[in-house]
Amino acid sequence: MGWSVAHHLARAGVRRILVVDRGGGSTERATGGFRAQFATEVNVRLSLLSRDKLLAFQDETGVDPGYHPAGYLFLAATEAQKRQLGAALEVQRACGSTDAAQVDVEDVRRLAPCIRTEGVVGGTFSSRDGFIRPLEIRRGYLESALRAGVERLDAEVTGLSRREGVLRVETSSGMHEAATVVNAAGAWAGSVGAMAGVEIPVTPLRRQVARTVPTSALAASTPMTIFADGFHFRVRDDHVLLLWPTDGGVDPFDVSVDPEWTARVAGAARERVPPLAEVAIASTYAGLYEMSPDEHALLGRAHGLEQLFLVNGSSGHGVMHAPALGQLAAEMLTGRRPSLDVHTLRPSRFAEGRPNPIRRLL
Ligand SMILES: Cc1cc2nc3c(=O)[nH]c(=O)nc-3n(C[C@H](O)[C@H](O)[C@H](O)COP(=O)(O)OP(=O)(O)OC[C@H]3O[C@@H](n4cnc5c(N)ncnc54)[C@H](O)[C@@H]3O)c2cc1C
């Protein structure tokens, strides 16, 4: 997110941009899913803008973002879930996207012949959703930004305070002053805000991942396949990634993997994806989602501190929305009209008591 903002600001002609990053964030752990199937208008529009930008990414940055539209298949287990997916399709259509459609069990068998369909009553599928390569997207924005003169400081921000109209940024490698600071600290955005006395309601949420041994058990064309209880999988290169969201642990920044979770996800894979029955799990890891209370990004000036601009809280969709949010942030920071109406993402919505309704696909 930070490198996307820096790239777009530099392209807009802003000079003297410094990106401070200690590394080790969530982007390195992301699954690489991209979708425009969302249940709220602003998220659909962010995805559509991002998709346009992914298609032009190589020209814009010189790097292939790996957009591979293998599809996203959401599976309903009840009629109510089917209706919920159908309602999301209406939202997508209202945004001009007719890519996704309702599918029946026969379609599911055709689209994902590797799964058992017991308990599946239908779903939705879009062939333009699919996969992206998070680290290549970051590399594209980073290298483009550096070429445009953006400076890089591999360091930790340890303090943030206001002083005579500017912000003082203390880091593990010296102090800097800036007219504006962009907080793109992902799951750690709240602690960076707290340094300046600003409450940013972004909290970490652990997401665990199991990675199989190299296998050709599933076709590379297999879509991201999401069961109604959250279990989902994708083929990445010659491995399969298995995920199953859980509630957070006691320590919200804990990224250890629970062995019971690993056993459960392996069992689900064996049962529901028969070609994986004999495919062992090679490794596991976990990373952090950056959750906002209404599961929508925060984009705009911080409530109570104008010089602090927030681009965070994407709630697990930050890689796919980084192209759009970086462009929008740069437009707003340079006083231009943003390409999308992003009023619903204003950070002040929580203080106003007007968060967005939470609408999930399943
Ligand atoms: C398992 C998993 C799967 C995911 N799958 C997907 C997916 O399929 N598609 C998708 O779009 N998203 C996915 N996500 C979410 C995605 O990873 C995040 O939304 C995205 O990476 C957020 O990008 P970011 O730049 O805001 O945060 P990050 O990548 O976390 O970058 C923030 C950076 O700020 C640094 N930082 C924080 N505090 C400080 C400080 N005080 N000083 C200096 N630096 C600091 C961090 O160390 C980090 O390097 C997934 C996440 C996980 C964990």
Short mmCIF file of C-alpha atoms and ligand atoms in Angstrom, two decimals:
data_model
loop_
_atom_site.label_atom_id
_atom_site.label_comp_id
_atom_site.label_asym_id
_atom_site.label_seq_id
_atom_site.Cartn_x
_atom_site.Cartn_y
_atom_site.Cartn_z
CA MET A 1 0.00 0.00 0.00
CA GLY A 2 2.78 2.40 0.95
CA TRP A 3 4.72 1.83 -2.27
CA SER A 4 1.54 2.19 -4.31
CA VAL A 5 0.88 5.57 -2.71
CA ALA A 6 4.51 6.64 -3.24
CA HIS A 7 4.43 5.55 -6.91
CA HIS A 8 1.19 7.42 -7.60
CA LEU A 9 2.32 10.55 -5.74
CA ALA A 10 5.60 10.62 -7.67
CA ARG A 11 3.71 10.25 -10.96
CA ALA A 12 1.50 13.15 -9.90
CA GLY A 13 4.64 15.29 -9.63
CA VAL A 14 5.11 15.31 -5.86
CA ARG A 15 8.77 15.62 -4.93
CA ARG A 16 10.54 14.69 -1.69
CA ILE A 17 8.78 11.49 -0.75
CA LEU A 18 10.35 9.19 1.82
CA VAL A 19 9.03 5.67 2.47
CA VAL A 20 9.95 4.33 5.91
CA ASP A 21 9.40 0.60 6.29
CA ARG A 22 10.84 -1.94 8.70
CA GLY A 23 9.60 -4.81 6.45
CA GLY A 24 7.95 -8.08 7.39
CA GLY A 25 4.35 -7.06 6.72
CA SER A 26 1.25 -8.92 5.56
CA THR A 27 1.84 -8.50 1.81
CA GLU A 28 4.56 -11.15 2.02
CA ARG A 29 2.04 -13.65 3.39
CA ALA A 30 -0.97 -12.92 1.22
CA THR A 31 -2.59 -15.71 -0.76
CA GLY A 32 -2.75 -13.64 -3.93
CA GLY A 33 -6.49 -13.69 -4.54
CA PHE A 34 -8.17 -11.01 -6.62
CA ARG A 35 -11.92 -10.59 -6.92
CA ALA A 36 -14.59 -8.11 -7.83
CA GLN A 37 -17.23 -10.27 -6.16
CA PHE A 38 -18.03 -8.16 -3.12
CA ALA A 39 -21.28 -7.24 -1.42
CA THR A 40 -20.77 -3.48 -1.07
CA GLU A 41 -20.62 -0.94 -3.83
CA VAL A 42 -17.39 0.71 -2.77
CA ASN A 43 -15.50 -2.59 -2.58
CA VAL A 44 -16.76 -3.65 -6.01
CA ARG A 45 -15.71 -0.30 -7.47
CA LEU A 46 -12.27 -0.51 -5.82
CA SER A 47 -11.81 -3.94 -7.40
CA LEU A 48 -12.90 -2.77 -10.84
CA LEU A 49 -10.49 0.17 -10.70
CA SER A 50 -7.74 -2.14 -9.45
CA ARG A 51 -8.43 -4.60 -12.25
CA ASP A 52 -8.09 -1.88 -14.88
CA LYS A 53 -4.82 -0.90 -13.24
CA LEU A 54 -3.59 -4.51 -13.11
CA LEU A 55 -4.22 -4.82 -16.84
CA ALA A 56 -2.07 -1.71 -17.41
CA PHE A 57 0.42 -2.51 -14.62
CA GLN A 58 3.25 -3.75 -16.81
CA ASP A 59 3.16 -0.56 -18.90
CA GLU A 60 2.88 1.59 -15.79
CA THR A 61 5.66 -0.03 -13.74
CA GLY A 62 7.57 -2.43 -15.99
CA VAL A 63 6.61 -5.45 -13.87
CA ASP A 64 4.06 -8.21 -14.58
CA PRO A 65 1.59 -8.29 -11.63
CA GLY A 66 0.69 -11.90 -12.46
CA TYR A 67 -3.03 -11.26 -12.92
CA HIS A 68 -4.36 -14.70 -13.83
CA PRO A 69 -8.16 -14.83 -14.07
CA ALA A 70 -8.68 -18.45 -13.02
CA GLY A 71 -11.95 -17.46 -11.35
CA TYR A 72 -13.43 -17.34 -7.86
CA LEU A 73 -16.08 -19.89 -6.97
CA PHE A 74 -18.22 -19.22 -3.87
CA LEU A 75 -20.24 -22.23 -2.70
CA ALA A 76 -23.54 -21.94 -0.85
CA ALA A 77 -24.68 -24.65 1.56
CA THR A 78 -28.18 -23.25 2.16
CA GLU A 79 -30.87 -21.45 0.19
CA ALA A 80 -30.33 -18.40 2.44
CA GLN A 81 -26.67 -18.29 1.42
CA LYS A 82 -27.67 -18.55 -2.21
CA ARG A 83 -29.94 -15.55 -1.75
CA GLN A 84 -27.11 -13.65 -0.01
CA LEU A 85 -24.76 -14.36 -2.93
CA GLY A 86 -27.57 -13.31 -5.29
CA ALA A 87 -27.99 -10.02 -3.43
CA ALA A 88 -24.24 -9.36 -3.86
CA LEU A 89 -24.61 -10.00 -7.59
CA GLU A 90 -27.20 -7.21 -7.68
CA VAL A 91 -24.71 -4.85 -6.04
CA GLN A 92 -22.05 -5.84 -8.57
CA ARG A 93 -24.47 -5.28 -11.46
CA ALA A 94 -25.40 -1.87 -10.09
CA CYS A 95 -21.68 -1.04 -10.34
CA GLY A 96 -21.64 -2.13 -13.98
CA SER A 97 -20.03 -5.53 -13.43
CA THR A 98 -21.79 -8.50 -14.98
CA ASP A 99 -18.79 -10.82 -14.72
CA ALA A 100 -20.16 -13.01 -11.94
CA ALA A 101 -23.23 -15.22 -12.19
CA GLN A 102 -25.16 -17.71 -10.15
CA VAL A 103 -24.14 -21.35 -10.71
CA ASP A 104 -25.94 -24.61 -9.92
CA VAL A 105 -24.40 -27.83 -8.66
CA GLU A 106 -23.79 -29.11 -12.20
CA ASP A 107 -21.86 -25.94 -13.00
CA VAL A 108 -19.87 -26.35 -9.79
CA ARG A 109 -18.87 -29.90 -10.84
CA ARG A 110 -17.71 -28.56 -14.19
CA LEU A 111 -15.83 -25.58 -12.76
CA ALA A 112 -14.17 -27.47 -9.90
CA PRO A 113 -14.27 -31.18 -10.75
CA CYS A 114 -11.82 -31.81 -7.91
CA ILE A 115 -14.33 -31.16 -5.10
CA ARG A 116 -17.06 -33.25 -3.53
CA THR A 117 -20.34 -31.41 -3.92
CA GLU A 118 -22.30 -33.02 -1.06
CA GLY A 119 -23.90 -30.20 0.89
CA VAL A 120 -23.38 -27.68 -1.92
CA VAL A 121 -26.62 -26.19 -3.25
CA GLY A 122 -25.15 -23.69 -5.71
CA GLY A 123 -22.99 -20.60 -5.69
CA THR A 124 -21.55 -17.80 -7.76
CA PHE A 125 -18.60 -17.72 -10.13
CA SER A 126 -16.69 -15.03 -11.96
CA SER A 127 -14.10 -15.95 -14.56
CA ARG A 128 -12.48 -12.52 -14.31
CA ASP A 129 -11.63 -12.97 -10.64
CA GLY A 130 -8.55 -15.01 -9.87
CA PHE A 131 -4.96 -14.48 -8.84
CA ILE A 132 -2.28 -11.84 -8.59
CA ARG A 133 1.32 -11.89 -7.34
CA PRO A 134 1.56 -9.69 -4.24
CA LEU A 135 5.34 -9.42 -4.18
CA GLU A 136 5.51 -8.56 -7.86
CA ILE A 137 2.93 -5.81 -7.36
CA ARG A 138 4.99 -4.45 -4.49
CA ARG A 139 8.18 -4.72 -6.58
CA GLY A 140 6.54 -2.90 -9.48
CA TYR A 141 5.45 0.04 -7.36
CA LEU A 142 8.69 0.10 -5.36
CA GLU A 143 11.01 0.09 -8.37
CA SER A 144 8.91 2.62 -10.24
CA ALA A 145 8.83 4.91 -7.20
CA LEU A 146 12.60 4.67 -6.70
CA ARG A 147 13.18 5.47 -10.39
CA ALA A 148 11.02 8.56 -9.94
CA GLY A 149 13.21 9.77 -7.08
CA VAL A 150 11.33 8.46 -4.03
CA GLU A 151 13.69 7.74 -1.16
CA ARG A 152 13.64 4.62 0.94
CA LEU A 153 14.53 4.18 4.59
CA ASP A 154 14.57 0.64 6.00
CA ALA A 155 13.81 1.58 9.59
CA GLU A 156 11.20 1.55 12.31
CA VAL A 157 9.02 4.56 13.07
CA THR A 158 9.24 5.02 16.82
CA GLY A 159 7.53 8.37 17.36
CA LEU A 160 5.18 10.79 15.64
CA SER A 161 4.37 14.25 16.96
CA ARG A 162 3.05 17.57 15.70
CA ARG A 163 5.34 20.58 15.93
CA GLU A 164 4.65 24.00 14.44
CA GLY A 165 2.51 22.70 11.59
CA VAL A 166 4.76 19.82 10.59
CA LEU A 167 4.94 16.23 11.76
CA ARG A 168 8.13 14.97 13.34
CA VAL A 169 8.78 11.36 12.53
CA GLU A 170 11.27 9.66 14.79
CA THR A 171 12.78 6.49 13.41
CA SER A 172 15.38 3.95 14.47
CA SER A 173 17.59 5.68 11.92
CA GLY A 174 17.10 9.37 12.63
CA MET A 175 14.42 12.04 12.72
CA HIS A 176 12.50 13.46 9.75
CA GLU A 177 9.97 16.24 9.35
CA ALA A 178 7.07 16.12 6.92
CA ALA A 179 4.13 18.30 5.97
CA THR A 180 2.09 15.12 5.57
CA VAL A 181 2.61 11.59 6.80
CA VAL A 182 0.81 8.68 5.14
CA ASN A 183 0.08 5.87 7.56
CA ALA A 184 0.16 2.68 5.48
CA ALA A 185 1.28 0.48 8.35
CA GLY A 186 -1.19 -2.33 7.68
CA ALA A 187 -2.07 -4.33 10.78
CA TRP A 188 0.17 -2.01 12.82
CA ALA A 189 -1.63 1.18 11.72
CA GLY A 190 -3.22 1.59 15.14
CA SER A 191 0.11 1.67 16.97
CA VAL A 192 1.53 4.23 14.51
CA GLY A 193 -1.56 6.41 15.03
CA ALA A 194 -1.26 6.07 18.79
CA MET A 195 2.24 7.60 18.62
CA ALA A 196 0.56 10.83 17.52
CA GLY A 197 -2.35 10.44 19.95
CA VAL A 198 -4.77 9.48 17.18
CA GLU A 199 -7.05 6.49 17.57
CA ILE A 200 -7.13 4.40 14.39
CA PRO A 201 -9.57 1.51 14.76
CA VAL A 202 -7.51 -1.06 12.86
CA THR A 203 -6.75 -4.32 14.63
CA PRO A 204 -4.74 -7.40 13.62
CA LEU A 205 -6.44 -10.73 12.93
CA ARG A 206 -4.41 -13.88 12.44
CA ARG A 207 -4.87 -15.86 9.23
CA GLN A 208 -3.26 -19.30 9.07
CA VAL A 209 -2.16 -21.01 5.87
CA ALA A 210 -1.17 -24.61 5.15
CA ARG A 211 0.96 -25.31 2.07
CA THR A 212 1.11 -28.76 0.51
CA VAL A 213 4.15 -30.52 -0.88
CA PRO A 214 4.65 -29.95 -4.61
CA THR A 215 1.78 -31.64 -6.41
CA SER A 216 0.05 -31.84 -9.74
CA ALA A 217 -3.10 -33.25 -8.11
CA LEU A 218 -5.11 -30.15 -9.02
CA ALA A 219 -5.15 -28.40 -12.38
CA ALA A 220 -3.46 -24.99 -12.52
CA SER A 221 -6.75 -23.66 -13.90
CA THR A 222 -8.62 -24.52 -10.66
CA PRO A 223 -10.44 -21.42 -9.42
CA MET A 224 -10.15 -20.09 -5.88
CA THR A 225 -12.84 -22.26 -4.29
CA ILE A 226 -14.55 -21.07 -1.12
CA PHE A 227 -16.88 -23.27 0.91
CA ALA A 228 -19.70 -21.74 2.92
CA ASP A 229 -17.94 -22.34 6.26
CA GLY A 230 -14.85 -20.46 5.10
CA PHE A 231 -12.58 -23.38 4.14
CA HIS A 232 -10.94 -22.46 0.84
CA PHE A 233 -8.02 -23.39 -1.34
CA ARG A 234 -6.05 -22.31 -4.37
CA VAL A 235 -3.30 -23.73 -6.54
CA ARG A 236 -0.17 -21.59 -6.44
CA ASP A 237 2.66 -22.66 -8.71
CA ASP A 238 3.12 -26.35 -7.91
CA HIS A 239 1.56 -26.23 -4.42
CA VAL A 240 -1.93 -25.96 -3.00
CA LEU A 241 -2.64 -23.40 -0.29
CA LEU A 242 -5.34 -24.33 2.24
CA LEU A 243 -7.02 -21.72 4.41
CA TRP A 244 -9.79 -21.66 6.96
CA PRO A 245 -10.40 -18.38 8.82
CA THR A 246 -10.71 -18.52 12.60
CA ASP A 247 -11.34 -15.92 15.26
CA GLY A 248 -8.27 -14.19 16.61
CA GLY A 249 -6.23 -15.59 19.49
CA VAL A 250 -5.53 -14.00 22.85
CA ASP A 251 -2.50 -12.10 21.57
CA PRO A 252 -3.76 -10.39 18.41
CA PHE A 253 -0.25 -10.07 16.93
CA ASP A 254 0.52 -13.77 17.45
CA VAL A 255 1.44 -15.42 14.13
CA SER A 256 2.12 -18.92 15.38
CA VAL A 257 0.07 -21.73 13.80
CA ASP A 258 -2.20 -23.84 15.96
CA PRO A 259 -1.46 -27.58 15.32
CA GLU A 260 -5.15 -28.39 15.88
CA TRP A 261 -6.01 -25.96 13.10
CA THR A 262 -3.53 -27.69 10.80
CA ALA A 263 -5.11 -31.08 11.52
CA ARG A 264 -8.60 -29.67 10.90
CA VAL A 265 -7.70 -27.99 7.60
CA ALA A 266 -5.89 -31.15 6.43
CA GLY A 267 -9.00 -33.20 7.29
CA ALA A 268 -11.24 -30.81 5.35
CA ALA A 269 -8.95 -31.03 2.32
CA ARG A 270 -8.96 -34.85 2.44
CA GLU A 271 -12.75 -35.00 2.76
CA ARG A 272 -13.80 -32.28 0.37
CA VAL A 273 -11.05 -32.34 -2.27
CA PRO A 274 -10.45 -36.07 -2.97
CA PRO A 275 -7.37 -35.56 -5.23
CA LEU A 276 -5.66 -34.03 -2.16
CA ALA A 277 -6.34 -37.07 0.04
CA GLU A 278 -2.77 -38.35 -0.28
CA VAL A 279 -1.07 -34.96 -0.60
CA ALA A 280 0.85 -34.02 2.55
CA ILE A 281 1.14 -30.59 4.09
CA ALA A 282 4.73 -29.39 3.79
CA SER A 283 4.59 -26.24 5.90
CA THR A 284 2.32 -23.76 7.64
CA TYR A 285 2.54 -20.06 8.39
CA ALA A 286 0.32 -17.24 9.54
CA GLY A 287 0.02 -13.54 8.86
CA LEU A 288 -2.19 -10.68 9.91
CA TYR A 289 -5.28 -9.14 8.36
CA GLU A 290 -5.73 -5.44 9.13
CA MET A 291 -9.34 -5.34 10.30
CA SER A 292 -11.43 -2.19 10.55
CA PRO A 293 -14.68 -2.33 12.54
CA ASP A 294 -16.86 -2.27 9.39
CA GLU A 295 -14.43 -4.31 7.25
CA HIS A 296 -13.85 -1.43 4.84
CA ALA A 297 -10.67 0.53 4.23
CA LEU A 298 -9.91 3.85 5.89
CA LEU A 299 -8.90 6.38 3.24
CA GLY A 300 -8.39 10.05 4.04
CA ARG A 301 -7.13 12.42 6.68
CA ALA A 302 -7.13 11.12 10.23
CA HIS A 303 -9.93 12.36 12.43
CA GLY A 304 -8.27 14.98 14.65
CA LEU A 305 -4.91 15.22 12.82
CA GLU A 306 -5.11 16.69 9.31
CA GLN A 307 -1.43 16.05 8.50
CA LEU A 308 -1.85 12.33 8.99
CA PHE A 309 -3.39 10.58 5.97
CA LEU A 310 -4.65 7.02 6.38
CA VAL A 311 -4.57 4.23 3.81
CA ASN A 312 -5.30 1.15 5.84
CA GLY A 313 -7.96 -1.14 7.29
CA SER A 314 -8.62 -3.04 4.04
CA SER A 315 -9.58 -6.02 6.20
CA GLY A 316 -7.83 -8.70 4.19
CA HIS A 317 -8.19 -7.21 0.71
CA GLY A 318 -5.26 -4.86 0.78
CA VAL A 319 -3.20 -6.38 -2.00
CA MET A 320 -6.01 -6.49 -4.53
CA HIS A 321 -7.13 -2.95 -3.64
CA ALA A 322 -3.65 -1.41 -3.36
CA PRO A 323 -3.54 -0.27 -7.02
CA ALA A 324 -6.85 1.59 -6.62
CA LEU A 325 -6.24 2.94 -3.11
CA GLY A 326 -2.77 4.21 -4.01
CA GLN A 327 -4.15 6.12 -6.97
CA LEU A 328 -7.06 7.51 -4.96
CA ALA A 329 -4.81 8.54 -2.07
CA ALA A 330 -2.50 10.40 -4.45
CA GLU A 331 -5.44 12.16 -6.06
CA MET A 332 -6.76 13.28 -2.69
CA LEU A 333 -3.34 14.34 -1.38
CA THR A 334 -2.71 16.48 -4.46
CA GLY A 335 -6.10 18.18 -4.20
CA ARG A 336 -7.69 16.45 -7.17
CA ARG A 337 -11.11 14.91 -7.31
CA PRO A 338 -10.77 11.20 -6.60
CA SER A 339 -11.68 8.90 -9.50
CA LEU A 340 -14.21 7.12 -7.27
CA ASP A 341 -16.62 8.42 -4.67
CA VAL A 342 -14.82 7.33 -1.52
CA HIS A 343 -16.93 9.20 1.02
CA THR A 344 -17.89 5.89 2.66
CA LEU A 345 -14.19 5.26 3.40
CA ARG A 346 -13.62 8.54 5.30
CA PRO A 347 -11.83 7.77 8.58
CA SER A 348 -14.20 10.06 10.55
CA ARG A 349 -17.17 7.71 9.94
CA PHE A 350 -16.51 5.85 13.20
CA ALA A 351 -16.37 9.01 15.34
CA GLU A 352 -19.57 10.14 13.58
CA GLY A 353 -21.21 6.84 14.50
CA ARG A 354 -21.82 6.13 10.80
CA PRO A 355 -19.81 3.03 9.92
CA ASN A 356 -20.65 1.07 6.79
CA PRO A 357 -22.90 -1.94 7.20
CA ILE A 358 -20.92 -5.19 7.29
CA ARG A 359 -21.91 -7.25 4.25
CA ARG A 360 -20.07 -10.46 3.49
CA LEU A 361 -20.61 -12.77 0.57
CA LEU A 362 -21.08 -15.80 2.84
C1 LIG B 1 -2.74 -15.27 5.11
C2 LIG B 1 -3.17 -14.02 4.41
C3 LIG B 1 -3.78 -14.10 3.17
C4 LIG B 1 -4.18 -12.95 2.51
N1 LIG B 1 -4.71 -13.06 1.27
C5 LIG B 1 -5.02 -11.95 0.57
C6 LIG B 1 -5.50 -12.05 -0.75
O1 LIG B 1 -5.67 -13.13 -1.27
N2 LIG B 1 -5.77 -10.89 -1.42
C7 LIG B 1 -5.58 -9.67 -0.84
O2 LIG B 1 -5.86 -8.65 -1.50
N3 LIG B 1 -5.15 -9.55 0.40
C8 LIG B 1 -4.86 -10.66 1.14
N4 LIG B 1 -4.41 -10.56 2.41
C9 LIG B 1 -4.40 -9.25 3.04
C10 LIG B 1 -3.19 -8.47 2.61
O3 LIG B 1 -2.03 -9.19 2.92
C11 LIG B 1 -3.19 -7.11 3.28
O4 LIG B 1 -4.44 -6.50 3.15
C12 LIG B 1 -2.12 -6.23 2.63
O5 LIG B 1 -0.90 -6.90 2.59
C13 LIG B 1 -1.99 -4.92 3.36
O6 LIG B 1 -0.94 -4.21 2.76
P1 LIG B 1 -0.26 -3.03 3.54
O7 LIG B 1 0.80 -2.48 2.69
O8 LIG B 1 -1.31 -2.14 4.07
O9 LIG B 1 0.36 -3.76 4.84
P2 LIG B 1 1.74 -4.57 5.01
O10 LIG B 1 2.07 -5.38 3.84
O11 LIG B 1 1.63 -5.25 6.33
O12 LIG B 1 2.78 -3.41 5.08
C14 LIG B 1 2.85 -2.55 6.19
C15 LIG B 1 4.29 -2.32 6.47
O13 LIG B 1 4.39 -1.31 7.50
C16 LIG B 1 5.42 -1.73 8.35
N5 LIG B 1 5.31 -1.07 9.65
C17 LIG B 1 4.34 -1.19 10.56
N6 LIG B 1 4.62 -0.44 11.64
C18 LIG B 1 5.80 0.19 11.35
C19 LIG B 1 6.64 1.07 12.07
N7 LIG B 1 6.33 1.50 13.31
N8 LIG B 1 7.78 1.50 11.49
C20 LIG B 1 8.13 1.08 10.23
N9 LIG B 1 7.38 0.22 9.52
C21 LIG B 1 6.23 -0.22 10.08
C22 LIG B 1 5.21 -3.22 8.46
O14 LIG B 1 6.34 -3.85 9.07
C23 LIG B 1 4.99 -3.57 7.01
O15 LIG B 1 6.20 -3.80 6.33
C24 LIG B 1 -3.98 -11.68 3.11
C25 LIG B 1 -3.37 -11.61 4.35
C26 LIG B 1 -2.96 -12.75 4.99
C27 LIG B 1 -2.29 -12.62 6.33
#
